[in-house]
GROMACS .gro file of C-alpha atoms in nm:
model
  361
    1UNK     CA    1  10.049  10.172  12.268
    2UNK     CA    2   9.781   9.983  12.449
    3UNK     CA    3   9.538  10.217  12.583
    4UNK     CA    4   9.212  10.089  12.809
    5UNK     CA    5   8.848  10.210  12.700
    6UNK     CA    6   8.877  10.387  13.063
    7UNK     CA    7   9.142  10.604  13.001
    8UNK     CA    8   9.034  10.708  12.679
    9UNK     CA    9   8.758  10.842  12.802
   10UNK     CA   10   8.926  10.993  13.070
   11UNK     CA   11   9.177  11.196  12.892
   12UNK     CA   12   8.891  11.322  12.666
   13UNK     CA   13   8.666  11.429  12.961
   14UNK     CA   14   8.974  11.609  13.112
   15UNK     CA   15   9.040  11.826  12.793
   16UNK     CA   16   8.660  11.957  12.775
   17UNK     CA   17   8.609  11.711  12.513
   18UNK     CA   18   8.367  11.482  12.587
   19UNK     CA   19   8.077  11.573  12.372
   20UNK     CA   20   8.303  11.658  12.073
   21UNK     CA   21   8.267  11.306  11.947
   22UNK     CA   22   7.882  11.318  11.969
   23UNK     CA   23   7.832  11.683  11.777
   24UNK     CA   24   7.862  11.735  11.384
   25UNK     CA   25   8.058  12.005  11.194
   26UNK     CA   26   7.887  12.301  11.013
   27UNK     CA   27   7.775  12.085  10.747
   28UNK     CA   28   7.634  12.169  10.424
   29UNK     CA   29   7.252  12.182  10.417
   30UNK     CA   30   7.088  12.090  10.094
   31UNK     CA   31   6.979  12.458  10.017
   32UNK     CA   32   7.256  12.710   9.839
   33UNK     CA   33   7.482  12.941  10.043
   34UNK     CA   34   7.455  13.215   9.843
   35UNK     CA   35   7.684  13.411  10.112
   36UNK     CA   36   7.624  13.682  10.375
   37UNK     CA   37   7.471  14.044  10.250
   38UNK     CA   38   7.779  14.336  10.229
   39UNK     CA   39   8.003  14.028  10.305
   40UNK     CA   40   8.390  14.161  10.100
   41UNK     CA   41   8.626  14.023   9.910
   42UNK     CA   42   8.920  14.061   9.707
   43UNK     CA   43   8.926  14.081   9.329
   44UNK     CA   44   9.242  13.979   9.171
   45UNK     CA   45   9.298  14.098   8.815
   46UNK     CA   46   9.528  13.827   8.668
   47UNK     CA   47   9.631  14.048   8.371
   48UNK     CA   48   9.802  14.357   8.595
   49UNK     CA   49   9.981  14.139   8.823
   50UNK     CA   50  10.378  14.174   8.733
   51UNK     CA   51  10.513  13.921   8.964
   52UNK     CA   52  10.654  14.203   9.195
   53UNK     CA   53  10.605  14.004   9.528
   54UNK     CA   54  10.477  14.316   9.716
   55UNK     CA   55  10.200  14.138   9.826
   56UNK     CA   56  10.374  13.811   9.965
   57UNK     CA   57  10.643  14.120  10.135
   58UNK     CA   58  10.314  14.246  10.311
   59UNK     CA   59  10.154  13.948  10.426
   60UNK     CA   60  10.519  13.852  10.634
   61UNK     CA   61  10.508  14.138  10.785
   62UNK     CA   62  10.097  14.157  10.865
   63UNK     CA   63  10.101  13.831  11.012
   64UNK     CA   64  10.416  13.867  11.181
   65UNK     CA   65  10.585  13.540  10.971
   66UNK     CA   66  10.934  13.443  10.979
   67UNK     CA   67  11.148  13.603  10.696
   68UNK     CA   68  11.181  13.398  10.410
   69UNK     CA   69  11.532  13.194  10.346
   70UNK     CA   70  11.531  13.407  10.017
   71UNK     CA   71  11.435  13.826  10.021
   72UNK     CA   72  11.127  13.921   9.868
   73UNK     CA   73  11.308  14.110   9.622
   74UNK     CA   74  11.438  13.820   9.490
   75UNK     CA   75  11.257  13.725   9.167
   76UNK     CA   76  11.411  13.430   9.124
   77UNK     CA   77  11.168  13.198   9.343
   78UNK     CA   78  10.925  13.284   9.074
   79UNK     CA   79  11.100  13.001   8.854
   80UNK     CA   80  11.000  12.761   9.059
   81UNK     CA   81  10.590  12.652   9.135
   82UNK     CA   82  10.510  12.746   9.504
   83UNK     CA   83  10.220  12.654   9.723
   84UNK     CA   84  10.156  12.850  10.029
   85UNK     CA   85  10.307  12.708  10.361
   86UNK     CA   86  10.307  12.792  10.732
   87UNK     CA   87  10.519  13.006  10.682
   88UNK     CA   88  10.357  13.167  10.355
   89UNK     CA   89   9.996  13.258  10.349
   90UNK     CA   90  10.012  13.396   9.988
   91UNK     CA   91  10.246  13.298   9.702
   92UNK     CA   92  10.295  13.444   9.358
   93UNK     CA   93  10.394  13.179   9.057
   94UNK     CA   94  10.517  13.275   8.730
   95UNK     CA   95  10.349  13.101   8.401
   96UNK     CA   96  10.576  13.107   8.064
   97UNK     CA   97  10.315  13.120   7.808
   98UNK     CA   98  10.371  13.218   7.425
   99UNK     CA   99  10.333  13.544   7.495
  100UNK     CA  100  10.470  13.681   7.809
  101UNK     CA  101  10.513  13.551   8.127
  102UNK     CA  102  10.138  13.576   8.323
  103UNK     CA  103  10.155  13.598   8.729
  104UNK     CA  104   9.906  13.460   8.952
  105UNK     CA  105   9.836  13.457   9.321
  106UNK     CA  106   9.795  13.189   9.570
  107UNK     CA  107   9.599  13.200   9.895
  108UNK     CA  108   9.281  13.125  10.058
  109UNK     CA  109   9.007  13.133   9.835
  110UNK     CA  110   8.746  13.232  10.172
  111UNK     CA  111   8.475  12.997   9.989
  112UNK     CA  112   8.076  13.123  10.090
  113UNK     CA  113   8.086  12.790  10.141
  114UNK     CA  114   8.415  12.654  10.326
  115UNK     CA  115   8.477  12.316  10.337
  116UNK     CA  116   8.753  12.339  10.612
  117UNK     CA  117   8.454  12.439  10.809
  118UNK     CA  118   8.201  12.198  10.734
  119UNK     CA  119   8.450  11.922  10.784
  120UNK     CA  120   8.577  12.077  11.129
  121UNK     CA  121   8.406  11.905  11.427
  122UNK     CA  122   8.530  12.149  11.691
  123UNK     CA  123   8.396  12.466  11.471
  124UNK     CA  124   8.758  12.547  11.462
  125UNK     CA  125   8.719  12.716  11.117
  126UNK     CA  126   8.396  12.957  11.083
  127UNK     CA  127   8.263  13.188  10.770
  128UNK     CA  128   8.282  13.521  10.921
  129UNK     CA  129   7.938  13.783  10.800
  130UNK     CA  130   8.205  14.007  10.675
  131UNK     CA  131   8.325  13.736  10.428
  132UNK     CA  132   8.673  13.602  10.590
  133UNK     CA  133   8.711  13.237  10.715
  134UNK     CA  134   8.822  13.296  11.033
  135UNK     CA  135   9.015  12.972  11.254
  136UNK     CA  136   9.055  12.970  11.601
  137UNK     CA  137   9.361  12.732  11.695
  138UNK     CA  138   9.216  12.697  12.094
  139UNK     CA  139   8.981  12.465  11.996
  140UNK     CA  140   9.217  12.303  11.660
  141UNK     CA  141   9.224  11.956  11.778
  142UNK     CA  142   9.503  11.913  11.471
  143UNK     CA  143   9.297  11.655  11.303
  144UNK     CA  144   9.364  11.828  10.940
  145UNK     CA  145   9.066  11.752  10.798
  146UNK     CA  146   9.046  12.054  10.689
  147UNK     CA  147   9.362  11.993  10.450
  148UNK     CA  148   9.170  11.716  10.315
  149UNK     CA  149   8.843  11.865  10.240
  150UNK     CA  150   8.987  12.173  10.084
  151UNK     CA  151   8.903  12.135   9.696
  152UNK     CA  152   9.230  12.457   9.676
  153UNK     CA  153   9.437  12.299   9.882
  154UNK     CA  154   9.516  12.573  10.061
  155UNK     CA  155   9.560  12.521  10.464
  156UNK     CA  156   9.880  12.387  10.589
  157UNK     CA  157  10.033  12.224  10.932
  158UNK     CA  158  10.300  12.315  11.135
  159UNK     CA  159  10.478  11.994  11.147
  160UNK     CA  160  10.760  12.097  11.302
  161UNK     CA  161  10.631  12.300  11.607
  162UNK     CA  162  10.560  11.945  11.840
  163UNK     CA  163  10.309  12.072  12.118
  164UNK     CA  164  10.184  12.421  11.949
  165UNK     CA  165  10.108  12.354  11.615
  166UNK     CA  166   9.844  12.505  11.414
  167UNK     CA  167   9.699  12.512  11.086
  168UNK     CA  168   9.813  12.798  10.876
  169UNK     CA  169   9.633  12.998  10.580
  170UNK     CA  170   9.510  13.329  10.476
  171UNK     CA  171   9.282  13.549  10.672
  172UNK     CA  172   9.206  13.819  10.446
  173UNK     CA  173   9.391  13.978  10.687
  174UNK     CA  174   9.034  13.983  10.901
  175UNK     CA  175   9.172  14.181  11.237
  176UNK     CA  176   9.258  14.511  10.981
  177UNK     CA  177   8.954  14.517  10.804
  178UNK     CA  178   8.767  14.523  11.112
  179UNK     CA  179   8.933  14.780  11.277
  180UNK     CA  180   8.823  14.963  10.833
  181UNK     CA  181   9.152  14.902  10.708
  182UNK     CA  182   9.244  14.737  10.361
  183UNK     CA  183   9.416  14.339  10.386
  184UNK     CA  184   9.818  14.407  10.357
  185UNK     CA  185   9.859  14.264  10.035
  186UNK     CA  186   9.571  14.505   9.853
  187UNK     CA  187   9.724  14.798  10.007
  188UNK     CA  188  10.120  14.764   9.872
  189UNK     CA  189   9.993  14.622   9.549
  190UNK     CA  190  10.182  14.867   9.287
  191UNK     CA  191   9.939  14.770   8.971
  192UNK     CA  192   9.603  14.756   9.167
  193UNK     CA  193   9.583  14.410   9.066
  194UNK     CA  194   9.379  14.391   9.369
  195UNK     CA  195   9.107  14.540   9.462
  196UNK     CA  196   8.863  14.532   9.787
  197UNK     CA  197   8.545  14.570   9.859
  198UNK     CA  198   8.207  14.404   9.860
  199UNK     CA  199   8.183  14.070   9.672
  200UNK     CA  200   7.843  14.222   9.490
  201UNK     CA  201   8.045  14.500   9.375
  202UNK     CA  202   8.358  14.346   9.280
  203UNK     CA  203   8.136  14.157   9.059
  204UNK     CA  204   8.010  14.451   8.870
  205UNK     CA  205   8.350  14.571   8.843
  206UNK     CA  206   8.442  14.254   8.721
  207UNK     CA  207   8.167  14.231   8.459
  208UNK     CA  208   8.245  14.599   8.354
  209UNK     CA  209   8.598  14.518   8.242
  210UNK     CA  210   8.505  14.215   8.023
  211UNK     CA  211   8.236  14.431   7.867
  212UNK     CA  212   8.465  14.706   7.811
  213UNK     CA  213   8.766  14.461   7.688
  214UNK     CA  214   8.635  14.165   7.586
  215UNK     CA  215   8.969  14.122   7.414
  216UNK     CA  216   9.179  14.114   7.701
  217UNK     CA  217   8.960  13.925   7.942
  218UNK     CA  218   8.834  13.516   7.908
  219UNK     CA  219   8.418  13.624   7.991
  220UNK     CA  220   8.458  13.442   8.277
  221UNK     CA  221   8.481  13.581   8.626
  222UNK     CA  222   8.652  13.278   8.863
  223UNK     CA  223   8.501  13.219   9.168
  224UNK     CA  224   8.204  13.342   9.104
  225UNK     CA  225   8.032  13.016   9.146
  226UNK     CA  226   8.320  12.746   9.126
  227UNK     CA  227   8.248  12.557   9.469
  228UNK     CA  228   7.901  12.741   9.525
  229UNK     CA  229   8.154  13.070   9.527
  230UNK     CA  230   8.419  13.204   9.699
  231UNK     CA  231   8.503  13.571   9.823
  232UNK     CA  232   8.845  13.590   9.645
  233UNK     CA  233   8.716  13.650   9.268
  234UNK     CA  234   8.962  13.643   8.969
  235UNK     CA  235   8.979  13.822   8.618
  236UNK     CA  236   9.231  13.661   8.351
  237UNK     CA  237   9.374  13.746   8.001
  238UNK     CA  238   9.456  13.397   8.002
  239UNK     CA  239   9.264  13.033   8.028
  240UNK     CA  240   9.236  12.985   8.385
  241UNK     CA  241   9.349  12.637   8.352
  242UNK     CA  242   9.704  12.737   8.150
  243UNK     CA  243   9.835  12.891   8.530
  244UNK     CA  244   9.708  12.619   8.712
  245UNK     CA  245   9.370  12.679   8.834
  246UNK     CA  246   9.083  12.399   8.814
  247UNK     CA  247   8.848  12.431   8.603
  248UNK     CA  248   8.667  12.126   8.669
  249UNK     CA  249   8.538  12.207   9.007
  250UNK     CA  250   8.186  12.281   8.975
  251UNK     CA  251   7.948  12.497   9.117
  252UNK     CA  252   7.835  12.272   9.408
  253UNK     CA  253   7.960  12.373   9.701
  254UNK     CA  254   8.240  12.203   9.872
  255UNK     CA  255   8.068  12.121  10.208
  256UNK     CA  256   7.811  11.919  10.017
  257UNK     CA  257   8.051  11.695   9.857
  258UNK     CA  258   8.285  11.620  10.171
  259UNK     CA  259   8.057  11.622  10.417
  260UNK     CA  260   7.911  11.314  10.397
  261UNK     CA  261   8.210  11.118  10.328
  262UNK     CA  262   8.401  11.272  10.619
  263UNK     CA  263   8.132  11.215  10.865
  264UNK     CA  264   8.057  10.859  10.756
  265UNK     CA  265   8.424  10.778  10.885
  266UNK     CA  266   8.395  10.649  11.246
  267UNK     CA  267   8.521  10.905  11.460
  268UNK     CA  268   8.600  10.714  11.760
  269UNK     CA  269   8.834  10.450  11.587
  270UNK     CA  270   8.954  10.666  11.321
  271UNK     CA  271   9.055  11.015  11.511
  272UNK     CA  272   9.144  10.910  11.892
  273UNK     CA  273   9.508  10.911  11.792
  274UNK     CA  274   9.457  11.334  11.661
  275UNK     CA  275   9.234  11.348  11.929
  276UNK     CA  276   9.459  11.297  12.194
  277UNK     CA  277   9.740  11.500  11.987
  278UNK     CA  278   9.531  11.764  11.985
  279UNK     CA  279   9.440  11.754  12.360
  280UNK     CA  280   9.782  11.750  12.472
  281UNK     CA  281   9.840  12.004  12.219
  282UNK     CA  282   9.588  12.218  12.412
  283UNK     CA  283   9.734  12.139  12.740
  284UNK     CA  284  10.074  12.208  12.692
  285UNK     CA  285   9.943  12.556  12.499
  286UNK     CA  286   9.902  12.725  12.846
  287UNK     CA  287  10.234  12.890  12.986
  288UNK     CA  288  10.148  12.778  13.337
  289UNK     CA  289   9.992  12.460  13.431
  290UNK     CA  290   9.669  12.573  13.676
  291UNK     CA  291   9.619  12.395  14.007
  292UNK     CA  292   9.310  12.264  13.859
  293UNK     CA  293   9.504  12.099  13.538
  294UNK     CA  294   9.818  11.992  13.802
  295UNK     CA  295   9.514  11.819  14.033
  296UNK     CA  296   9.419  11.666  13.677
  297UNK     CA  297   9.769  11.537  13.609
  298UNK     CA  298   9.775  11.379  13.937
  299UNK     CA  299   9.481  11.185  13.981
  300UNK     CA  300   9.575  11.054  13.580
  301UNK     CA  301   9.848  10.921  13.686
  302UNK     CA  302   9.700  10.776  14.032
  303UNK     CA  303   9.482  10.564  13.831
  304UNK     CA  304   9.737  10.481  13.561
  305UNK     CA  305   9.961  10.366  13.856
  306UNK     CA  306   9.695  10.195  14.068
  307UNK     CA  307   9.766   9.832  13.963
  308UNK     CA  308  10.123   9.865  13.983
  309UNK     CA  309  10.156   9.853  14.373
  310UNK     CA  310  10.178  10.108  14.640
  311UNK     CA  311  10.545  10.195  14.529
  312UNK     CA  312  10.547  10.289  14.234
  313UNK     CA  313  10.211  10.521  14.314
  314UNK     CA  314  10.406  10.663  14.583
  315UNK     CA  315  10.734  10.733  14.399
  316UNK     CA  316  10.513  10.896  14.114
  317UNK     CA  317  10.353  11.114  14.378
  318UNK     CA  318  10.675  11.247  14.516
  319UNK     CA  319  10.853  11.282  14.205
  320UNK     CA  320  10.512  11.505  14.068
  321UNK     CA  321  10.504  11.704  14.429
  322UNK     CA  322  10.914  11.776  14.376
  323UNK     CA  323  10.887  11.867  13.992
  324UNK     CA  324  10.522  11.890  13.869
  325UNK     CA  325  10.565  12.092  13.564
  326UNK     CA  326  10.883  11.879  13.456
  327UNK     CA  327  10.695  11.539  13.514
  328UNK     CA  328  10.362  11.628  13.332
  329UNK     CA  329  10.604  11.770  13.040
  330UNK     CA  330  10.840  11.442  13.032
  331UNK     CA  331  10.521  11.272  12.995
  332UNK     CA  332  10.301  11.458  12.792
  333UNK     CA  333  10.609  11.465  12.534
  334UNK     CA  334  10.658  11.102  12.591
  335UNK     CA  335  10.284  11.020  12.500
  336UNK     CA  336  10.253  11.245  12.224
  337UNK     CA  337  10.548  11.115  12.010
  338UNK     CA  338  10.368  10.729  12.015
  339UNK     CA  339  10.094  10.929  11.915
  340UNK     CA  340  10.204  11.098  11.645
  341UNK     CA  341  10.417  10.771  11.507
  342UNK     CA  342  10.054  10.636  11.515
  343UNK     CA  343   9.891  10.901  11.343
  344UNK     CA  344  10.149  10.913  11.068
  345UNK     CA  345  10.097  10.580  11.004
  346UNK     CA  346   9.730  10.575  10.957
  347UNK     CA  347   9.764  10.910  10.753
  348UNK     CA  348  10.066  10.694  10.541
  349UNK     CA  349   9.830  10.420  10.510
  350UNK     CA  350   9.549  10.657  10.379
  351UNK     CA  351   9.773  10.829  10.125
  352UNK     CA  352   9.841  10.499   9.989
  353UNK     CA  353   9.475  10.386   9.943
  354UNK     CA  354   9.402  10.721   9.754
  355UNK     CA  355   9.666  10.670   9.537
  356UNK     CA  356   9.517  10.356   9.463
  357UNK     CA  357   9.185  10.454   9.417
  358UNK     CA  358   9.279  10.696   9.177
  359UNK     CA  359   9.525  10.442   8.974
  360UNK     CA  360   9.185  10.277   8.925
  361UNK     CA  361   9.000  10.587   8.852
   0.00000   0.00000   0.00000
């Protein structure tokens, strides 16, 4: 799709977005995050967990998510390894070890030091001071960056929701707990697997159990420091690494090492095509198109249709004053599907050249 310098500019100044290209994401600075004071967490006790799916049940119906294809009190989904999904903030997957079968949870980690946020130019994703990573999809210009950056690979997109999508992950279920309640999945968990309260404590607590059972628990407490820390903490009976969690993260934090490769990447060549997703995204978010926006829509298209002849600016004229809402949505739809064939072409092409790099590595 050949698009003119002009325009580009255009469409970004008409979506508010203007100076996005010229400001920088909450990177990491080079001194330790070692998080907010009384900031909470959760503290999830590998060794009690029995696989019971309570918590997954709760976080549905918290965040108002569509039922899964298969009930909760199905315990057969545990046979298969699960990641979370749009759909899914939390997941529970089932290890067969020589012992007995261990259970672990799945959802956003709420690092002191988020990487989603330090890569997000638009300050989409923020570390709350009570300890949540918060995202606000009004400003989510659907870049996914974020999905890149994240060392748990834990956000996902809603692919198939065309001019509303939004990235989806935990919230520590941040709305309850600041109206003093617990986060959906602590409060129906059976085995108190999990427990909440504030990070400094839950690290005593922690500590306390490996001192008191050092035969039950590996002396390590994860996320404690992996990625600079994180405000979901575990316990384990078992070697972190035998149910899938890495071990070879680190304790820099995550904003330090993606940072500077993400904003070294040319914004203006390499994000106009999620740029302008995202900015029709925003557009077509509003249930009524304003005066202001239809004015907008009009004098785009005046200047799109300027060279063309008197004619065809005239017919485009009538046919917005007859229909405006079905003309701007005809062609915002129209625009964003080149878009997006664009998009997934650069993000193909990307794929490819990590693969690559780490067929090398």
């Amino acid at each position: 799709m050949s698009i003119s310098r002009r325009k580009f500019l255009g469409w970004l100044g008409a979506a508010g977005m203007g100076t996005a290209l010229g400001s920088t994401a909450n990177a990491a600075s080079n001194k330790h995050f070692s998080g907010y004071p009384d900031s909470v967490g959760v503290l999830h006790d590998i060794s009690r967990c029995v696989g019971c799916r309570s918590c997954e049940a709760a976080c549905n119906k918290v965040n108002e998510l569509p039922p899964p294809d298969q009930p909760f009190t199905d315990l057969s989904v545990l046979d298969t390894k699960r990641r979370t999904t749009p759909e899914a903030h939390t997941v529970v997957n089932k290890h067969e070890l020589a012992k007995t079968p261990v259970f672990n949870k799945i959802q956003c980690n709420h690092c002191l030091e988020p990487a989603c946020a330090s890569a997000c130019f638009v300050s989409a994703f923020k570390k709350t001071a009570e300890g949540p990573v918060s995202y606000d999809a009004s400003v989510c210009v659907g870049c996914r960056y974020c999905m890149v950056a994240c060392p748990f690979e834990v956000p996902t997109y809603e692919y198939n929701k065309a001019f509303t999508p939004r990235v989806m992950k935990c919230t520590m279920c941040y709305p309850r707990i600041m109206e003093g309640k617990l986060p959906g999945c602590v409060e129906v968990c059976p085995k108190e697997a999990l427990t909440f309260g504030k990070r400094d404590d839950l690290l005593k607590v922690a500590r306390k159990r490996i001192e008191k059972h050092p035969d039950r628990y590996i002396d390590h407490i994860y996320g404690e420091k992996e990625m600079g820390g994180t405000s979901w903490l575990y316990l384990s009976d078992v070697p972190f690494a035998d149910i899938g969690m890495r071990e070879d993260l680190g304790v820099t934090s995550a904003p330090q090492l993606t940072a500077g490769a993400l904003s070294g990447v040319p914004l203006v060549v390499g994000l106009w095509p999620v740029l302008l997703t995202g900015i029709y995204a925003m557009t077509k978010r509003k249930e009524k198109i304003s005066q202001e926006e239809t004015a907008e829509a009009v004098s785009l298209a005046i200047a799109e249709t300027e060279e063309k002849g008197a004619e065809k600016l005239s017919a485009a004229l009538k046919k917005a004053e007859k229909d405006k809402d079905m003309a701007i949505q005809k062609e915002v739809k129209k625009a964003l599907e080149e878009v997006k064939k664009t998009f997934e072409e650069a993000r193909t092409q990307e794929e490819t050249q990590e693969e690559q790099k780490e067929e090398k590595a």
